[in-house]
C-alpha angles and dihedrals in degrees: 000000000000093000093050091050090056090051090049088056090051089051091057090062095039107031091162094060097112098179090054092048091050090049090053090050089052091054090051089052091052088053091046092242092136098164092062090045091052091052092053094044092051089052090050092051090046089061095036110025093180097051103131096194093055093045093050094048090048090051087051091051091048089055094047088052090049093248092135100161092055090048090054094049093048098044099043087087092061106047098101091110096259092098109047093180091055091049092046095054091040088057092045093050091049088049092052091047090054098247093134098164095054092041090054092047094055092040089058088050089050099053091041090058095037110029092181094056115124132182118163097217096046095038092053091050102041114006098088092042094053102034093096095047098058099099138119091285092070112127116193119225099250109133090226097068116091141158119241122220091185122106135177088274086070093054114086114233116314092131091162094054090046091052092050091050091049091053099038101036118011100044094055091049093044092052105035094151092056092050090046090056088062092045095255125130127219116244124036133142133313126186118205114193135174143101119326120272097023096120107267092142092044092051092048090054091047088050090055088048093051089049093046086231133143116258131220114189111196122194126191095250088059094056107031116081133172090227118092112250093008095103091051090050092050091048090051091049092053092051090047090052090052092049091052092051104047132194084053139153113215109196120195113187121203089013091172087077091067100027102045120145107287091217087064094051116097099190128061093227091068091049092049091053090052089051092049090052091050091049092051093048091050090049092215093170101017135051112247095189111136092020116113113195115201118189122192128199141161091205111047089165090070094057121109110257092233090065089065094051116124110274093034122058092340096141114071127191122189112217103202127192109283115273123228095276090047093049090052090051091048091053090050096048092048093047094046114125091008124118102266135162126208103320123198097216097176089055091051092049091050094053095045097068113158090013115140123218087257091053092053091047090051090050093052091047090052090049091049092052089055092048091048089059090055091044092055092049094049093035095232143072118283122202120248111238133197090254092056090055091046092054091050091051092054089061094050121064122192094237097151097055094045092050092048092050091054093051094043090050090058093052092043092053102037107024105038104107092132093047090242093138098042089118092055090052090050090049094049093044090054090052 
């Protein structure tokens, strides 16, 4: 214990040295002096509440001192697969508490992520039972992973966009061996950009459905955290979930909020998050094959230039406001299975120029609310007519699309040296 005494002396002069305190706790664990280890780990967490290393070691100590419930509570924040030791002691604590179903569930996750993992107690209980289930159909228990039943048949119009997605996304994933022969991997990054409400999320889900892939839909409130380093950890967890569930589409909406130009960011936390995203896209330590990352933004001109580098979001798809044929299809999809009379869909499409899919949906919702009032008065359903929809459209103006087109035109005309916004120019010129 002479070495540990010297370290304890050093701690007296530097009580805020958290790495040193954790190291001391580790030495106490090695000598099976768990009570002293717990005291030092609690002090480390008092100074740094989000320190994952201290938390996991403390959870381990709680297990070793048979305080299983405390171990479970502490370690449940670190069972995303990134921390195998945390997942191991979490499973062991559940096992000791008698929660066999949950222990087996996370044990299965553990040996899927780490095939060489071994623990005598857990292996004896679960290994034989789960050995036949560990195949490519494993789905981890993250709440973000879902299966999509949508396909391109559910997307109104947008034939040009669908064709681009088929060539740039679906073909490489449907013929991975052919691409591998030329040294190219399936997966990668796609950036969808365009005015708000024009179906970027819907198209991403339909793409996952066409691929028969799992889908992870990430919103900003699920990534951004007020705690330093937490956003980076969550982003890493999401990418790891996608890697464990290939083929998988990882969709990040409003990606400009986490990938803005670093030169415009005033705090280091924002720059660190951009760097984390770049690292995940590059897959420095992990293999991203089979993971398709789709980013969506209304303001591509705010993105950091490094994001658009080859190998990251190097394939861009412009999602324009729906054309007349697309608007007609959107009306039909939204009115399907609703009480409607004889609807003049071409007329509605003609009078909804510059309406987004979200605008059309809002108009139909407004129309339904009016018809419901009549239905309550007459105690029965009343068909929706073309005139009802036309009245609802007069109350709803497509402000968002018009404003976006004005802004996009300025960037396309005056800041298009790289040709990034050529599709916007082509669209505007056609109009």
